[in-house]
Tab-separated table of N, CA and C in Angstrom:
chain	number	residue	atom	x	y	z
X	1	MET	N	-6.743	22.574	3.090
X	1	MET	CA	-8.238	23.672	3.148
X	1	MET	C	-8.170	23.640	4.637
X	2	PRO	N	-8.916	24.967	5.019
X	2	PRO	CA	-8.935	25.340	6.580
X	2	PRO	C	-10.608	24.628	6.877
X	3	ASN	N	-10.449	24.188	8.168
X	3	ASN	CA	-11.669	23.367	8.686
X	3	ASN	C	-12.720	24.362	9.075
X	4	LYS	N	-12.663	25.536	9.477
X	4	LYS	CA	-13.144	26.690	10.264
X	4	LYS	C	-14.477	26.934	9.099
X	5	PRO	N	-15.682	27.032	9.513
X	5	PRO	CA	-17.120	27.035	8.949
X	5	PRO	C	-17.024	28.428	8.260
X	6	GLU	N	-16.266	29.684	9.027
X	6	GLU	CA	-16.145	30.838	8.588
X	6	GLU	C	-15.523	30.855	7.298
X	7	THR	N	-14.376	30.313	7.204
X	7	THR	CA	-13.591	30.382	6.558
X	7	THR	C	-13.926	29.838	4.958
X	8	LEU	N	-14.530	28.642	5.644
X	8	LEU	CA	-15.348	27.468	4.199
X	8	LEU	C	-16.596	28.796	3.507
X	9	PHE	N	-17.139	29.280	4.380
X	9	PHE	CA	-18.185	30.028	4.031
X	9	PHE	C	-17.669	31.055	3.033
X	10	VAL	N	-16.686	31.812	3.122
X	10	VAL	CA	-16.160	32.479	2.633
X	10	VAL	C	-15.526	32.085	0.941
X	11	LEU	N	-14.933	30.922	1.169
X	11	LEU	CA	-14.615	30.698	0.115
X	11	LEU	C	-15.299	30.024	-1.008
X	12	GLY	N	-16.449	29.372	-0.415
X	12	GLY	CA	-17.727	28.657	-0.887
X	12	GLY	C	-18.658	29.194	-1.633
X	13	TYR	N	-18.888	30.776	-1.328
X	13	TYR	CA	-20.155	30.901	-1.422
X	13	TYR	C	-19.389	32.872	-1.957
X	14	MET	N	-18.349	32.894	-1.576
X	14	MET	CA	-17.951	34.566	-2.149
X	14	MET	C	-16.729	34.047	-3.327
X	15	LEU	N	-15.752	33.969	-2.691
X	15	LEU	CA	-14.477	33.778	-3.343
X	15	LEU	C	-14.187	33.047	-4.632
X	16	LEU	N	-14.575	31.782	-4.437
X	16	LEU	CA	-14.189	30.901	-5.726
X	16	LEU	C	-15.812	30.524	-6.417
X	17	PRO	N	-16.644	31.338	-6.449
X	17	PRO	CA	-17.563	31.124	-7.280
X	17	PRO	C	-17.295	32.851	-8.262
X	18	LEU	N	-16.943	33.869	-7.290
X	18	LEU	CA	-16.350	35.230	-8.205
X	18	LEU	C	-14.989	34.698	-9.034
X	19	LEU	N	-14.103	33.846	-8.906
X	19	LEU	CA	-12.941	33.335	-9.837
X	19	LEU	C	-13.667	32.470	-10.917
X	20	ALA	N	-14.421	32.028	-10.442
X	20	ALA	CA	-14.926	31.219	-11.740
X	20	ALA	C	-15.697	31.888	-12.769
X	21	LEU	N	-16.322	32.967	-12.549
X	21	LEU	CA	-17.147	34.092	-12.874
X	21	LEU	C	-16.282	35.017	-14.036
X	22	LEU	N	-15.036	35.496	-12.975
X	22	LEU	CA	-13.875	35.935	-13.248
X	22	LEU	C	-13.251	35.139	-14.772
X	23	SER	N	-13.211	34.136	-13.972
X	23	SER	CA	-11.888	33.153	-15.354
X	23	SER	C	-13.077	32.645	-16.405
X	24	ALA	N	-14.383	32.848	-16.581
X	24	ALA	CA	-15.011	32.352	-17.189
X	24	ALA	C	-15.213	33.752	-18.641
X	25	ILE	N	-15.513	34.479	-17.571
X	25	ILE	CA	-15.118	36.090	-19.018
X	25	ILE	C	-14.064	36.190	-19.357
X	26	VAL	N	-12.983	35.977	-18.587
X	26	VAL	CA	-11.380	36.039	-19.379
X	26	VAL	C	-11.947	34.902	-20.731
X	27	GLY	N	-12.019	33.342	-20.573
X	27	GLY	CA	-12.193	32.650	-21.392
X	27	GLY	C	-13.166	33.065	-23.026
X	28	LEU	N	-13.833	33.981	-22.287
X	28	LEU	CA	-14.655	33.902	-23.305
X	28	LEU	C	-14.439	35.558	-24.220
X	29	THR	N	-13.778	36.211	-23.599
X	29	THR	CA	-13.070	37.480	-24.002
X	29	THR	C	-11.545	37.249	-25.057
X	30	MET	N	-11.091	35.765	-24.451
X	30	MET	CA	-10.149	35.397	-25.264
X	30	MET	C	-10.388	34.720	-26.748
X	31	ILE	N	-11.685	34.020	-26.844
X	31	ILE	CA	-12.168	33.642	-27.721
X	31	ILE	C	-12.594	34.337	-28.372
X	32	LEU	N	-13.316	35.411	-28.307
X	32	LEU	CA	-13.865	36.341	-28.761
X	32	LEU	C	-12.555	37.277	-29.515
X	33	GLY	N	-11.234	36.784	-28.988
X	33	GLY	CA	-10.590	37.911	-29.656
X	33	GLY	C	-9.665	37.167	-30.421
X	34	GLY	N	-9.748	35.951	-30.335
X	34	GLY	CA	-8.796	34.914	-31.873
X	34	GLY	C	-8.329	33.796	-31.056
X	35	ASN	N	-8.285	33.623	-29.644
X	35	ASN	CA	-6.851	32.400	-28.969
X	35	ASN	C	-8.693	31.571	-28.562
X	36	LYS	N	-9.168	31.042	-29.787
X	36	LYS	CA	-10.090	30.199	-29.248
X	36	LYS	C	-9.617	28.372	-28.272
X	37	ILE	N	-8.877	28.073	-28.658
X	37	ILE	CA	-8.235	27.019	-28.080
X	37	ILE	C	-7.973	27.161	-26.850
X	38	ILE	N	-7.345	28.385	-26.741
X	38	ILE	CA	-6.669	28.879	-25.038
X	38	ILE	C	-7.888	29.548	-24.374
X	39	GLY	N	-8.855	30.247	-25.182
X	39	GLY	CA	-10.108	30.206	-24.412
X	39	GLY	C	-10.904	29.424	-24.057
X	40	ALA	N	-10.978	28.306	-24.917
X	40	ALA	CA	-11.519	27.483	-24.433
X	40	ALA	C	-11.180	26.300	-23.241
X	41	ILE	N	-10.066	26.230	-23.391
X	41	ILE	CA	-9.123	25.476	-22.251
X	41	ILE	C	-9.185	26.134	-20.956
X	42	VAL	N	-9.373	27.438	-20.488
X	42	VAL	CA	-9.645	28.456	-19.522
X	42	VAL	C	-11.261	28.141	-19.511
X	43	ILE	N	-12.211	28.250	-19.768
X	43	ILE	CA	-13.518	28.259	-19.925
X	43	ILE	C	-13.655	26.885	-19.175
X	44	VAL	N	-13.129	25.412	-20.078
X	44	VAL	CA	-13.587	24.327	-19.456
X	44	VAL	C	-12.712	24.101	-18.145
X	45	VAL	N	-11.437	23.961	-18.266
X	45	VAL	CA	-10.524	23.694	-16.705
X	45	VAL	C	-10.669	24.327	-15.943
X	46	VAL	N	-10.400	26.009	-15.927
X	46	VAL	CA	-9.728	26.855	-15.096
X	46	VAL	C	-11.389	27.291	-14.378
X	47	THR	N	-12.197	27.290	-15.243
X	47	THR	CA	-13.954	27.446	-14.466
X	47	THR	C	-14.464	26.879	-13.521
X	48	GLN	N	-14.150	25.338	-14.101
X	48	GLN	CA	-14.883	23.978	-13.570
X	48	GLN	C	-13.906	24.069	-12.650
X	49	LEU	N	-12.626	24.238	-12.603
X	49	LEU	CA	-12.054	24.316	-11.130
X	49	LEU	C	-12.291	24.637	-9.968
X	50	PHE	N	-12.877	25.985	-10.069
X	50	PHE	CA	-13.287	26.852	-8.927
X	50	PHE	C	-14.674	26.614	-8.635
X	51	ALA	N	-15.639	26.140	-9.882
X	51	ALA	CA	-16.959	25.855	-9.254
X	51	ALA	C	-16.820	24.727	-8.649
X	52	PHE	N	-16.038	23.285	-8.713
X	52	PHE	CA	-16.033	22.593	-8.071
X	52	PHE	C	-15.216	22.663	-6.917
X	53	GLY	N	-14.468	23.759	-6.763
X	53	GLY	CA	-14.042	23.684	-5.488
X	53	GLY	C	-14.849	24.401	-4.364
X	54	ALA	N	-15.812	25.543	-5.066
X	54	ALA	CA	-16.797	25.772	-3.993
X	54	ALA	C	-17.979	24.855	-3.692
X	55	VAL	N	-17.739	23.642	-4.621
X	55	VAL	CA	-18.995	22.875	-3.997
X	55	VAL	C	-18.575	22.193	-2.979
X	56	TYR	N	-17.093	22.035	-3.224
X	56	TYR	CA	-16.409	21.274	-2.319
X	56	TYR	C	-15.897	21.360	-0.962
X	57	ALA	N	-16.204	23.025	-0.977
X	57	ALA	CA	-15.606	23.869	0.089
X	57	ALA	C	-17.099	24.184	0.983
X	58	LEU	N	-18.273	24.338	0.342
X	58	LEU	CA	-19.670	23.864	0.900
X	58	LEU	C	-19.868	22.895	1.838
X	59	ARG	N	-19.337	21.571	1.425
X	59	ARG	CA	-20.073	20.651	1.524
X	59	ARG	C	-18.869	20.327	2.399
X	60	LYS	N	-17.864	20.483	2.727
X	60	LYS	CA	-16.983	20.762	4.331
X	60	LYS	C	-17.297	21.682	5.186
X	61	ARG	N	-18.077	22.465	4.709
X	61	ARG	CA	-18.354	23.282	5.796
X	61	ARG	C	-19.689	22.830	6.156
X	62	LYS	N	-20.531	21.683	5.529
X	62	LYS	CA	-21.673	21.571	6.198
X	62	LYS	C	-21.350	20.479	6.935
X	63	SER	N	-20.333	19.590	6.770
X	63	SER	CA	-19.735	18.688	7.829
X	63	SER	C	-19.263	19.205	8.969
X	64	ALA	N	-18.289	20.223	8.801
X	64	ALA	CA	-17.647	20.916	10.114
X	64	ALA	C	-19.162	21.484	11.187
X	65	LEU	N	-20.320	22.044	10.760
X	65	LEU	CA	-21.053	22.443	11.085
X	65	LEU	C	-22.201	21.221	11.826
X	66	LEU	N	-21.851	20.147	10.864
X	66	LEU	CA	-22.373	19.012	11.550
X	66	LEU	C	-21.446	18.562	13.052
X	67	GLU	N	-19.969	18.694	12.409
X	67	GLU	CA	-19.515	18.150	13.471
X	67	GLU	C	-19.554	19.279	14.860
X	68	GLU	N	-19.608	20.446	14.746
X	68	GLU	CA	-19.632	21.376	15.602
X	68	GLU	C	-20.794	20.936	16.709
X	69	SER	N	-22.361	21.266	16.416
X	69	SER	CA	-23.279	20.508	16.624
X	69	SER	C	-23.421	19.580	17.417
X	70	ARG	N	-22.573	18.529	17.082
X	70	ARG	CA	-22.712	16.970	17.929
X	70	ARG	C	-21.822	17.035	18.991
X	71	GLY	N	-20.890	18.071	18.824
X	71	GLY	CA	-19.827	18.333	19.790
X	71	GLY	C	-20.619	18.650	21.144
X	72	GLU	N	-21.299	19.600	21.122
X	72	GLU	CA	-21.863	20.473	22.151
X	72	GLU	C	-23.058	19.376	22.691
């Protein structure tokens, strides 16, 4: 994962939450369509991976910004 705060901002606040929302919609559509087990797996596993990835990116961004401010 990159260390630039700008890239981590895009990942943490835009890309990964959007992918989590889209995977939750896909999982819900699968459940309503009849694929209950696979839809539940998509909601529980894939959506949570994207959500935790966003949290990780935001924490890494915060530490990168603190490191930049200490260096100046």
